[in-house]
mmCIF file of C-alpha atoms and ligand atoms in Angstrom:
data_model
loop_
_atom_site.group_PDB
_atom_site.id
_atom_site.type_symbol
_atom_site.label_atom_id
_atom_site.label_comp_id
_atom_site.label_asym_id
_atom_site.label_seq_id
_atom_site.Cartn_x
_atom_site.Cartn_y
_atom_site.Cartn_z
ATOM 1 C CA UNK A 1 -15.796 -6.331 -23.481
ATOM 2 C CA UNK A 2 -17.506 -6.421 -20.038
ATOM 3 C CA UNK A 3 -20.015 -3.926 -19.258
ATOM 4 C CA UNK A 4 -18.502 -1.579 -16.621
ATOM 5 C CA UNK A 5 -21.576 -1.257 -14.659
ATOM 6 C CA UNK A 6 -22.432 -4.947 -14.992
ATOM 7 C CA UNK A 7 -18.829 -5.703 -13.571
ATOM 8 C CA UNK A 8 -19.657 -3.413 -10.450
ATOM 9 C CA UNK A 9 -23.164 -4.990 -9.874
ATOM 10 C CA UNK A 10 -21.513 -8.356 -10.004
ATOM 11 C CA UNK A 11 -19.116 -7.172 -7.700
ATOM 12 C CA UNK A 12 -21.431 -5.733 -4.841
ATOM 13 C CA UNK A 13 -23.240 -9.014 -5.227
ATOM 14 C CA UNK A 14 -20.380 -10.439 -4.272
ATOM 15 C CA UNK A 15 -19.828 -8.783 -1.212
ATOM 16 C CA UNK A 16 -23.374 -8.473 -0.439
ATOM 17 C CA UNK A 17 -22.559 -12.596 0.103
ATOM 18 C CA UNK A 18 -20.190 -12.156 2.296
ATOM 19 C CA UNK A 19 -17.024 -12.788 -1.283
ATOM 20 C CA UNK A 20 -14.123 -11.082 -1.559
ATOM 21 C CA UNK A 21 -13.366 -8.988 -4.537
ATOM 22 C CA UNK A 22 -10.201 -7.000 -5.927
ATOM 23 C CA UNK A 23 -10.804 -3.258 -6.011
ATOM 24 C CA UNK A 24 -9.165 -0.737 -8.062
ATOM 25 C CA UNK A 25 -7.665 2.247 -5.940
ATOM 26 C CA UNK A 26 -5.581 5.156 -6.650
ATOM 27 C CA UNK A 27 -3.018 3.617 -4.776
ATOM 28 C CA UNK A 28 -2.709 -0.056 -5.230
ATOM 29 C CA UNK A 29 -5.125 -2.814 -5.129
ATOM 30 C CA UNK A 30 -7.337 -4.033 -2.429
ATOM 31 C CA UNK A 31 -9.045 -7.025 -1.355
ATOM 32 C CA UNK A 32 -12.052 -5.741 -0.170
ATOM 33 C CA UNK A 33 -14.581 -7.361 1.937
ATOM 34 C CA UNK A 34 -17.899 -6.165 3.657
ATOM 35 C CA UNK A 35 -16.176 -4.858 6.851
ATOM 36 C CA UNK A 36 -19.344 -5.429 9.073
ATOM 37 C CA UNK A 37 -19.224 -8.963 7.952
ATOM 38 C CA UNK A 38 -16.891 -10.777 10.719
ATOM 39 C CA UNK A 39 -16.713 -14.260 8.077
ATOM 40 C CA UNK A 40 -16.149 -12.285 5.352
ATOM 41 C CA UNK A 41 -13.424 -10.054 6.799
ATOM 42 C CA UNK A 42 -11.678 -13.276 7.919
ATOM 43 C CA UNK A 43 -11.663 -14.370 4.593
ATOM 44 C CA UNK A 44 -9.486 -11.645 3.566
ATOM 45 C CA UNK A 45 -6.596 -12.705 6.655
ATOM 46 C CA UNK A 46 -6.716 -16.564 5.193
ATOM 47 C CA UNK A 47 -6.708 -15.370 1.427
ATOM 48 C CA UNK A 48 -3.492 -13.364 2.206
ATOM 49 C CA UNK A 49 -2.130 -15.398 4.841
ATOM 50 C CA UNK A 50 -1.825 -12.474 7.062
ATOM 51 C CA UNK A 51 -1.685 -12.580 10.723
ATOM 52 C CA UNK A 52 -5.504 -12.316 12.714
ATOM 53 C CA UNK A 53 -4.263 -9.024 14.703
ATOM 54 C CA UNK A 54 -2.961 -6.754 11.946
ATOM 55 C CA UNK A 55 -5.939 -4.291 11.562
ATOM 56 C CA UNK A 56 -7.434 -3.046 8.114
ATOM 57 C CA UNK A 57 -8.578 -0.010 6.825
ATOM 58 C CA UNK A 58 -12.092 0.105 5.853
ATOM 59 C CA UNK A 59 -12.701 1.971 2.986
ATOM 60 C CA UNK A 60 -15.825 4.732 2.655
ATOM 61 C CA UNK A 61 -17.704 6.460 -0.429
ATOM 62 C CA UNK A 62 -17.144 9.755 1.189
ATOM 63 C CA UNK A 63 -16.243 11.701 4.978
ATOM 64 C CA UNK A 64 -20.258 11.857 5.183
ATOM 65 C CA UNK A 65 -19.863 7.877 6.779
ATOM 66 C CA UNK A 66 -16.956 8.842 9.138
ATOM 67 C CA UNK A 67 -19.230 9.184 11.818
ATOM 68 C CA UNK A 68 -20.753 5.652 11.466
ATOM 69 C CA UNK A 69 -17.167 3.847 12.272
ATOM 70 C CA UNK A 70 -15.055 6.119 14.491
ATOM 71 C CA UNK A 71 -16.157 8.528 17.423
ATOM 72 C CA UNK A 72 -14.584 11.620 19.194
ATOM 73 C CA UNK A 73 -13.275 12.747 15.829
ATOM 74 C CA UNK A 74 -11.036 15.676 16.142
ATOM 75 C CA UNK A 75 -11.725 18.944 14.371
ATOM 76 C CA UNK A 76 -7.857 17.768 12.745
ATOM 77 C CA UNK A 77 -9.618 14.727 11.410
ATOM 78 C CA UNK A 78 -12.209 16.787 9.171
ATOM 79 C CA UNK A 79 -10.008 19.158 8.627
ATOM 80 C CA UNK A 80 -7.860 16.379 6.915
ATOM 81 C CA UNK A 81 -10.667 14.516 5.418
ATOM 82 C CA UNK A 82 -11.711 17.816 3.674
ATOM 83 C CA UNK A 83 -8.020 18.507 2.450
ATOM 84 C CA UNK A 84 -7.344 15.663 1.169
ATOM 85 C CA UNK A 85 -10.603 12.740 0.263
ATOM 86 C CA UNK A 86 -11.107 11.491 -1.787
ATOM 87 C CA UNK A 87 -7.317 10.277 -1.803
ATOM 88 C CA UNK A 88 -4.774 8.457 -0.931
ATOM 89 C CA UNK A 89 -4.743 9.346 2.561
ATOM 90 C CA UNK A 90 -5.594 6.826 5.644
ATOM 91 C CA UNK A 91 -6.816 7.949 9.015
ATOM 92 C CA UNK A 92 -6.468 6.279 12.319
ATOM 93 C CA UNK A 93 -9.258 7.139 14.976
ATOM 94 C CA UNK A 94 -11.153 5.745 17.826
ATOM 95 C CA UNK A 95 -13.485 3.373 16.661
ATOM 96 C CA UNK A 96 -17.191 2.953 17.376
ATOM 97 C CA UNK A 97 -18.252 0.389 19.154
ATOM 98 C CA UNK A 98 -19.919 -1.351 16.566
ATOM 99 C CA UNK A 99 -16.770 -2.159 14.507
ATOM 100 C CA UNK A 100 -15.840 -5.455 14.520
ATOM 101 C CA UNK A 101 -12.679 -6.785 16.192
ATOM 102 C CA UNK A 102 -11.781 -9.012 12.619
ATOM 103 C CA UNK A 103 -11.110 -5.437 11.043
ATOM 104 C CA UNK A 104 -9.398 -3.482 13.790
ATOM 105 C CA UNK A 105 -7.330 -6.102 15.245
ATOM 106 C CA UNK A 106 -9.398 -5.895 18.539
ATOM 107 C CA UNK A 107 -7.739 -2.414 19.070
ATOM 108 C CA UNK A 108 -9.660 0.316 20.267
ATOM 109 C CA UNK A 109 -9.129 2.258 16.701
ATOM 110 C CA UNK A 110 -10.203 1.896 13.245
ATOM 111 C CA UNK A 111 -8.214 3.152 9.940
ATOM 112 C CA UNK A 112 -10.525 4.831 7.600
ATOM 113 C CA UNK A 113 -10.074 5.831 3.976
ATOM 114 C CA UNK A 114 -12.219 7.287 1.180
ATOM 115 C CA UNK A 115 -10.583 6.657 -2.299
ATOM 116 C CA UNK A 116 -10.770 8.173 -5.347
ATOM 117 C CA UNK A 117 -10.520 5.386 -7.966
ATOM 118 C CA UNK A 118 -13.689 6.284 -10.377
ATOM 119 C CA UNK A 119 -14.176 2.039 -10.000
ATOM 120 C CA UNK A 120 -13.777 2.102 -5.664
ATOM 121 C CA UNK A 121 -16.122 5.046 -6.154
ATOM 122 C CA UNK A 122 -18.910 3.184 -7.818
ATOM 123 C CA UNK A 123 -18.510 0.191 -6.074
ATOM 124 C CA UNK A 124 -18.605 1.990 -2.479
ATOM 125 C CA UNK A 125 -21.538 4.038 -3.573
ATOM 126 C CA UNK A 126 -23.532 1.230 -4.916
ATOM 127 C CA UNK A 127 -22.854 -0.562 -2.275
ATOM 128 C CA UNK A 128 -23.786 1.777 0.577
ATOM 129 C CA UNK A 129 -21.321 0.426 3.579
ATOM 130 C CA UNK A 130 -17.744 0.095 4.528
ATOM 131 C CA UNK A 131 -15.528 -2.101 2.552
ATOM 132 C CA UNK A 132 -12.604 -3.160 4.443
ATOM 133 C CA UNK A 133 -9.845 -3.569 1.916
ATOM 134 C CA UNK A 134 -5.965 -4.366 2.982
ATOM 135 C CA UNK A 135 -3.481 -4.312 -0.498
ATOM 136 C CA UNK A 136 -4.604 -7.658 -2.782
ATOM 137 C CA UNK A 137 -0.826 -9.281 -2.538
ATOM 138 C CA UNK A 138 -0.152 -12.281 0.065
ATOM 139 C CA UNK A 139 1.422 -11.286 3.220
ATOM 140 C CA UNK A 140 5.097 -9.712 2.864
ATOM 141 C CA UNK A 141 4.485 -9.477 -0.477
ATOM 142 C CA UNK A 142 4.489 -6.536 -3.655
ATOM 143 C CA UNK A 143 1.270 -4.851 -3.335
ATOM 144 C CA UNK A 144 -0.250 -5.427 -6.766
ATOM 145 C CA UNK A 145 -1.138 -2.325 -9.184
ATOM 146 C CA UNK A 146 -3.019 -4.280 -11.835
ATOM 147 C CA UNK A 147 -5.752 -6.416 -12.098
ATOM 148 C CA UNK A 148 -3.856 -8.705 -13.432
ATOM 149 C CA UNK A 149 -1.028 -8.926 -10.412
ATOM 150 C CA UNK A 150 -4.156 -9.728 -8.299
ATOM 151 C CA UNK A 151 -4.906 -12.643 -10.264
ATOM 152 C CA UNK A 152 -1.295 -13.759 -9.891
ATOM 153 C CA UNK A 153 -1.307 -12.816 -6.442
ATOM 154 C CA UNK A 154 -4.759 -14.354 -4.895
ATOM 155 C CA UNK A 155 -5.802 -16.673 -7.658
ATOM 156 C CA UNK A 156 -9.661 -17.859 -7.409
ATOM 157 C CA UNK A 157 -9.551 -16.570 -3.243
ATOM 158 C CA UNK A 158 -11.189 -13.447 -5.336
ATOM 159 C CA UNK A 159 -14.841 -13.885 -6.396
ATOM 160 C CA UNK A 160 -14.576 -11.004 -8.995
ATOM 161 C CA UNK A 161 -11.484 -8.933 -9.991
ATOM 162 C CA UNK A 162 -12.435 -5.510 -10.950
ATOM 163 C CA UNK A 163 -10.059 -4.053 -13.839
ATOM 164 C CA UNK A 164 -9.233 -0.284 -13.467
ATOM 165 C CA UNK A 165 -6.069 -0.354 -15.284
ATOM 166 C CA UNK A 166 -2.788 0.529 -13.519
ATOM 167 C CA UNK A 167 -2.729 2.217 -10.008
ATOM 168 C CA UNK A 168 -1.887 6.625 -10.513
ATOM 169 C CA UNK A 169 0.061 6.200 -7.349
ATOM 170 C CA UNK A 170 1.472 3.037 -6.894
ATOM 171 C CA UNK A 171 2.269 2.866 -3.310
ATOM 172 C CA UNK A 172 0.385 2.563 -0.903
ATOM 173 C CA UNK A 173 -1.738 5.348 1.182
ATOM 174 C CA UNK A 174 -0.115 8.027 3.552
ATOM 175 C CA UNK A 175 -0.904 6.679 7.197
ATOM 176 C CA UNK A 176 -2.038 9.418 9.887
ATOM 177 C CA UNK A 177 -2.891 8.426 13.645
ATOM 178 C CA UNK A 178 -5.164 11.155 14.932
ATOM 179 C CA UNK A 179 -6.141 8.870 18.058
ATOM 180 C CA UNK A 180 -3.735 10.116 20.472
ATOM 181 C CA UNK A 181 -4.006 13.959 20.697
ATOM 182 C CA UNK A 182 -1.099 14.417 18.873
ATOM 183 C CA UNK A 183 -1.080 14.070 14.737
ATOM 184 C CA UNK A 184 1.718 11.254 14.265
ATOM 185 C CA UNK A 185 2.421 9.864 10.142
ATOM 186 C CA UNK A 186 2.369 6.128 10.320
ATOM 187 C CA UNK A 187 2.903 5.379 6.952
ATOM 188 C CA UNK A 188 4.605 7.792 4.207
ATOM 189 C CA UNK A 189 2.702 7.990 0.565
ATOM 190 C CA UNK A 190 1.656 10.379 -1.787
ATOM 191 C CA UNK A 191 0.451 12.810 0.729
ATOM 192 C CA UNK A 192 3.654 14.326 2.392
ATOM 193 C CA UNK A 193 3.982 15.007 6.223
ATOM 194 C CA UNK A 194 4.935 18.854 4.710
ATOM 195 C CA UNK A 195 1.011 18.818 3.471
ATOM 196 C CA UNK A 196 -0.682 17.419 6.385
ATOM 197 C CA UNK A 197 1.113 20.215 8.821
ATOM 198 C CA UNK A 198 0.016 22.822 6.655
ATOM 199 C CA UNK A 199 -3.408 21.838 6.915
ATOM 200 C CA UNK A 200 -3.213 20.794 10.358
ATOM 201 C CA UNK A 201 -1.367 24.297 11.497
ATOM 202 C CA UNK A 202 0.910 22.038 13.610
ATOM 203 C CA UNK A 203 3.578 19.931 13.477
ATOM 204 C CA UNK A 204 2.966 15.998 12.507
ATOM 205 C CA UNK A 205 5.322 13.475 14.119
ATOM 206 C CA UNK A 206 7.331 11.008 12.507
ATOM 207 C CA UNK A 207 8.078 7.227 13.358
ATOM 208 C CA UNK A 208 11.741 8.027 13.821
ATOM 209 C CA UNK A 209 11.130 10.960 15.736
ATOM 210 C CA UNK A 210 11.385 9.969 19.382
ATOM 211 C CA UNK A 211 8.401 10.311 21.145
ATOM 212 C CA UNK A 212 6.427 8.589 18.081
ATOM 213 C CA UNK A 213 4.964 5.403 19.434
ATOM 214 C CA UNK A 214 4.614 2.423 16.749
ATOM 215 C CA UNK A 215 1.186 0.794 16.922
ATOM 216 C CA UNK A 216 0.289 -2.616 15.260
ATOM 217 C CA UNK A 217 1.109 -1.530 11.526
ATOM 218 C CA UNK A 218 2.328 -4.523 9.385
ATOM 219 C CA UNK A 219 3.824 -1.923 6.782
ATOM 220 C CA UNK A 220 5.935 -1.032 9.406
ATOM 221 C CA UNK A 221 7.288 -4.482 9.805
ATOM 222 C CA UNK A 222 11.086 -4.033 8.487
ATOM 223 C CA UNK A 223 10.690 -6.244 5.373
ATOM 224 C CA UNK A 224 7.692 -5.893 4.019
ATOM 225 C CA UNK A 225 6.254 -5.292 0.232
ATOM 226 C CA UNK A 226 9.256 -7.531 -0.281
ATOM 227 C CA UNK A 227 10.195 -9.460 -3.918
ATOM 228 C CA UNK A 228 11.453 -13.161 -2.994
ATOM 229 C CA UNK A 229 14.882 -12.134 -4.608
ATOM 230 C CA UNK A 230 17.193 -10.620 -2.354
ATOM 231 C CA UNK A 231 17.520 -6.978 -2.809
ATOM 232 C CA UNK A 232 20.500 -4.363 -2.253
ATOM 233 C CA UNK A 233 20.494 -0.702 -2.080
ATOM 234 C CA UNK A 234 23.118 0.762 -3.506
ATOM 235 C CA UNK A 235 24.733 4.316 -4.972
ATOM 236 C CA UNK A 236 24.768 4.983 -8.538
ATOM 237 C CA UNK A 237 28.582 5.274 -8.407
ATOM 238 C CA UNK A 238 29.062 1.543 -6.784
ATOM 239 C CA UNK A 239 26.267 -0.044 -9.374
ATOM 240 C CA UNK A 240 28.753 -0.910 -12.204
ATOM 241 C CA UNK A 241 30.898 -2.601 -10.002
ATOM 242 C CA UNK A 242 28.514 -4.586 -8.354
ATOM 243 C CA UNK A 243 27.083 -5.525 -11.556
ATOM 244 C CA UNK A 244 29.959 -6.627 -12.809
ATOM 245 C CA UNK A 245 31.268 -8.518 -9.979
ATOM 246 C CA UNK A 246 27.817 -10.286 -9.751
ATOM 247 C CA UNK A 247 28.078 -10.935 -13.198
ATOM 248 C CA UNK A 248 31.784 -12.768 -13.000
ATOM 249 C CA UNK A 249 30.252 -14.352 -10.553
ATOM 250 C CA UNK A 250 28.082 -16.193 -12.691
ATOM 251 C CA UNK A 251 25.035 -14.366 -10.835
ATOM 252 C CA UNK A 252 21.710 -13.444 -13.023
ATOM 253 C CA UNK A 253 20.632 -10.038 -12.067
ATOM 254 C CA UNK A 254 17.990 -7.529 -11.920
ATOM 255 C CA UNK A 255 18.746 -3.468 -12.045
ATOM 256 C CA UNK A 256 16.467 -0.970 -11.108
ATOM 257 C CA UNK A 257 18.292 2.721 -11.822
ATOM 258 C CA UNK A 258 17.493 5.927 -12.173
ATOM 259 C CA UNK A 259 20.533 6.988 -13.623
ATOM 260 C CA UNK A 260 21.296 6.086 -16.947
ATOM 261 C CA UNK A 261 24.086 3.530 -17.107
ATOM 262 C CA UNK A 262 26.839 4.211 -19.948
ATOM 263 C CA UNK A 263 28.169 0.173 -19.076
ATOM 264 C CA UNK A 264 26.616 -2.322 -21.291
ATOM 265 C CA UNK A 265 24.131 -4.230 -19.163
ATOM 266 C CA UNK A 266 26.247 -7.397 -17.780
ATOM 267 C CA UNK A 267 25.239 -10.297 -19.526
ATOM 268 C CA UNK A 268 21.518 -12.295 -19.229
ATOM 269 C CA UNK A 269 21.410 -9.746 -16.726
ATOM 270 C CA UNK A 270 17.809 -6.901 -17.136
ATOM 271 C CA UNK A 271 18.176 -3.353 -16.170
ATOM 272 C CA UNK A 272 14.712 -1.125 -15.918
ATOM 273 C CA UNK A 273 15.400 2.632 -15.805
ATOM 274 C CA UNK A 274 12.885 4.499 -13.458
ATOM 275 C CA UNK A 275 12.275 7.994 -13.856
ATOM 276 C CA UNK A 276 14.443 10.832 -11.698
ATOM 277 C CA UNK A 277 10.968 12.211 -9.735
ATOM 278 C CA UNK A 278 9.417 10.642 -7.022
ATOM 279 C CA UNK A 279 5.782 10.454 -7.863
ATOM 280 C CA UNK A 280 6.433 8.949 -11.392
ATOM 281 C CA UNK A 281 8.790 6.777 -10.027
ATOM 282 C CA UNK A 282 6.402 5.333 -7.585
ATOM 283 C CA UNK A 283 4.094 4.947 -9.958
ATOM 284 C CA UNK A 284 5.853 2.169 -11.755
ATOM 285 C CA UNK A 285 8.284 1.241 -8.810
ATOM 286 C CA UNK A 286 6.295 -2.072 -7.598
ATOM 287 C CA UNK A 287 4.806 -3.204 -11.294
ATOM 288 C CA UNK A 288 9.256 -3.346 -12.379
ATOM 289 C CA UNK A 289 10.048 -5.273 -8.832
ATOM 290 C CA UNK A 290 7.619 -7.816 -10.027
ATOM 291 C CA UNK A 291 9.167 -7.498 -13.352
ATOM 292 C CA UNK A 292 12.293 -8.213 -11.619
ATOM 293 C CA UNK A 293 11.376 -10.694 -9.739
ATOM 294 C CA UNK A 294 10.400 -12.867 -12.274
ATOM 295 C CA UNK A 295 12.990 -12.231 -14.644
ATOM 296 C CA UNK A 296 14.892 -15.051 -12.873
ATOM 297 C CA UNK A 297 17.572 -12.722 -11.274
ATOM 298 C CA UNK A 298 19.216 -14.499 -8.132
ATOM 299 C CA UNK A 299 19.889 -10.787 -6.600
ATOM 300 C CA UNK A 300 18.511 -7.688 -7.418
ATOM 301 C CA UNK A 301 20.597 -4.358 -7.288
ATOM 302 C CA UNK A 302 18.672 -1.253 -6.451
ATOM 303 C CA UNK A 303 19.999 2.352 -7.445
ATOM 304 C CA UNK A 304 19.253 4.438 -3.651
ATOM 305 C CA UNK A 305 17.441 7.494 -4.445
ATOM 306 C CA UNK A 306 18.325 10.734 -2.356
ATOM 307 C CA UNK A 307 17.333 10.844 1.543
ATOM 308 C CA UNK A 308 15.235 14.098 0.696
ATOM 309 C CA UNK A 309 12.034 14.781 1.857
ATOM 310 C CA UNK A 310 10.183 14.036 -1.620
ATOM 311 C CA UNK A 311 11.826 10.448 -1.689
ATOM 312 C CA UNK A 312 10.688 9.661 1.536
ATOM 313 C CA UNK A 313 7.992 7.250 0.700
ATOM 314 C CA UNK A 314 9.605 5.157 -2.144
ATOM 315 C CA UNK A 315 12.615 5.276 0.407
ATOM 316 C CA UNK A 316 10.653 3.886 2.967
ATOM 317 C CA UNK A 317 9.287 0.568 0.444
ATOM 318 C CA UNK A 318 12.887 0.415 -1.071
ATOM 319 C CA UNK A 319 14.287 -0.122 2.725
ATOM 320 C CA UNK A 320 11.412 -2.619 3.386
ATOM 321 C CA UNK A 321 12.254 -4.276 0.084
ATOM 322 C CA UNK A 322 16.277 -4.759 1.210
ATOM 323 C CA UNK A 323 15.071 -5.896 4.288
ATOM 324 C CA UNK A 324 16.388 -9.154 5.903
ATOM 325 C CA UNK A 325 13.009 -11.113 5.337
ATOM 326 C CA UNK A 326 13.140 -13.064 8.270
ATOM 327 C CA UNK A 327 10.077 -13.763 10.186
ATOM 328 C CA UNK A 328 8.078 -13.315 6.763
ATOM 329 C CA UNK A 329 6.246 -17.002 5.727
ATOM 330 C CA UNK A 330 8.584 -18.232 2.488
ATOM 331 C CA UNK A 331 6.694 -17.355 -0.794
HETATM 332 O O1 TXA B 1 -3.435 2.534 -0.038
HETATM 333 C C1 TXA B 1 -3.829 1.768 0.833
HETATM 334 O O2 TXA B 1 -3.892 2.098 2.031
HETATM 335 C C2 TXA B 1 -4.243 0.375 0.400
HETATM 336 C C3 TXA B 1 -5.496 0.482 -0.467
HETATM 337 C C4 TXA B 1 -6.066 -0.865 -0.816
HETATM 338 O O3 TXA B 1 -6.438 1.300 0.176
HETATM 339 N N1 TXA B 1 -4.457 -0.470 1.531
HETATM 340 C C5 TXA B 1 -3.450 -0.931 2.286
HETATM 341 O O4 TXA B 1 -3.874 -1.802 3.272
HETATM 342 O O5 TXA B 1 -2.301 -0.627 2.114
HETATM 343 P P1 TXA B 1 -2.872 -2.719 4.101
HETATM 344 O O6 TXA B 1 -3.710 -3.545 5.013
HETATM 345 O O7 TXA B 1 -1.971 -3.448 3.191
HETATM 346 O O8 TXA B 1 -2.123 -1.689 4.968
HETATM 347 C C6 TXA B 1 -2.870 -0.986 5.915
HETATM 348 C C7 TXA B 1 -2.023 -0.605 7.063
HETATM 349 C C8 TXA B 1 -1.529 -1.818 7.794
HETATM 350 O O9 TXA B 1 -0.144 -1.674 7.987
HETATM 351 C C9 TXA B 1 -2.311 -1.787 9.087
HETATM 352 O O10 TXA B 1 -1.606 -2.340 10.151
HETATM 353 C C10 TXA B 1 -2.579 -0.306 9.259
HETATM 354 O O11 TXA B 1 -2.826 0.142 7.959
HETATM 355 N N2 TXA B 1 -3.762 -0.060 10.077
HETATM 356 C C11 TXA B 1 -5.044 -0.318 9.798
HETATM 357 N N3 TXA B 1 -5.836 -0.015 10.855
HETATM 358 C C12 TXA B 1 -5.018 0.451 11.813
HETATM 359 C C13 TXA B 1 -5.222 0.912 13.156
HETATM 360 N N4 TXA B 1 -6.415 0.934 13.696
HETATM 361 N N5 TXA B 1 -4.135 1.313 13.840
HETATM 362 C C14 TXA B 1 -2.901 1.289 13.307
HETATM 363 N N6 TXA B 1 -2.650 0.848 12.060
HETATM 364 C C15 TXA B 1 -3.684 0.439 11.322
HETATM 365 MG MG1 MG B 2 -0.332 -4.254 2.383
#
């Protein structure tokens, strides 16, 4: 067994020379790179293939640093930052000047985060600076919650992959843009627009709602966090049918349900059942699409969870998931 804190000296050695490494977070993975290191940072955009302008979020040991990377911080932004890091929450604010273009996509703001991953603790404390850090998968692709998907996902790109076992979350972190004056959710997660306007006292905007702008944000591409299978959302009542239909059709499938499904699975086909609540379901929802993906399915059918409130973040990667992947580089 490798010693934990040899594993994390390795690791900041790494970075210290300018290597990438795969970091444990609550959320999912990241491939983490010295973010005031322009060559190393733009190792992380050829590693994952990812276009040179999407920004990333550089990652912090705690709020102390937020005044090294972003100025003109809003009283809304500590406020947050006290609520809710270390967690799974991201914050977008104007950047100072010292940030390099590689991480913020030459925009005038940075995304900051301070997670709570015992492992991205150590590391970020031991290593003193900002680590900027995207998700560890290859553009488009199923953020990895193992160590192990890294591997799969990045092969030797990684210098060191640090093990923390599976990701608590499993999606990745809510998105907040603070820059503008007015608090607008980016990205859904764990932490639920409900929580942030509680803290905040006022009301946080939503992409959909209309005077919500849509910055740079490559989550917010349509497909994205996408398996290479084709994927359809579907009602519980209409899965049987589909299954079946796909099945006469001489079509290998993949379910993913939450309801359990008196039919006998079709054929060759697999069928994981997901739990009925949203966190646990998120939890496991990307580790069984790369189950399913590999399982040699030519289409996978996805049970639709509710549209409320509490769904809204696996809704939002399920819709992604369905997506038509066009535009998205072939895996
Ligand atoms: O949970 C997470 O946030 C994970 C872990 C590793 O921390 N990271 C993650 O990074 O999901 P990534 O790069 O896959 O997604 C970060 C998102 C991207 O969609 C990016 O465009 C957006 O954050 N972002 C970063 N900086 C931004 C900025 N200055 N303005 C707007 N969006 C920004
Ligand atoms: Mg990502």
């Amino acid at each position: 067994m490798t010693d934990p804190d040899h594993a994390v000296r390795e690791a900041v050695a790494a970075l210290r020379a300018g290597q990438l490494i795969g970091l444990p977070t609550e959320t999912v993975y990241g491939l983490a790179a010295d973010a005031r290191n322009p060559q190393a940072v733009a190792r992380i955009f050829a590693a994952k293939g990812r276009p040179a302008d999407h920004p990333l979020i550089v990652h912090l040991a705690s709020a102390d640093q937020l005044d090294d990377w972003a100025r003109d911080i809003p009283e809304a932004a500590r406020r947050l930052a006290a609520a809710f890091w270390p967690g799974p929450l991201t914050l977008i604010l104007k950047r100072q000047p010292g940030v390099p273009d590689a991480v913020t996509g030459g925009q005038d703001t940075v995304g900051l985060r301070v997670p709570a991953h015992p492992v991205a603790q150590a590391v970020l404390s031991a290593f003193g600076g900002g680590l900027a850090a995207p998700s560890a998968n290859r553009f488009g692709r199923i953020s990895p919650t193992t160590a192990a998907h890294v591997r799969e996902e990045l092969g030797d790109a990684v210098a060191v992959v640090l093990d923390g076992g599976g990701c608590e979350v499993g999606i990745e972190s809510t998105i907040v843009d603070l820059s503008r004056g007015v608090p607008v959710m980016l990205r859904p997660g764990r932490v639920s627009v409900s929580e942030l306007s509680r803290v905040l006292g006022e009301a946080v905007l939503t992409p959909d709602a209309p005077d919500a702008t849509t910055p740079r944000v490559s989550g917010a591409l349509a497909s994205h966090y996408a398996p290479t299978t084709p994927v359809r959302l579907l009602d519980a009542a209409a899965l049987p049918a589909a299954a079946a239909a796909a099945a006469q059709a001489g079509q290998r499938i993949g379910v993913l349900s939450r309801t359990l499904m008196d039919d006998a699975p079709a054929h060759g086909s697999v069928w994981l059942q997901l739990p009925n609540d949203p966190v646990s379901y998120a939890h496991r929802l990307y580790r069984d699409l790369r189950r399913l993906d590999q399982c040699g399915a030519s289409l996978l059918l996805i049970e639709a969870p509710p549209q409320s409130a509490e769904w809204r973040a696996v809704n939002d990667r399920l819709q992604r998931a369905a997506a038509d992947r066009e535009g998205l580089p072939k895996p």
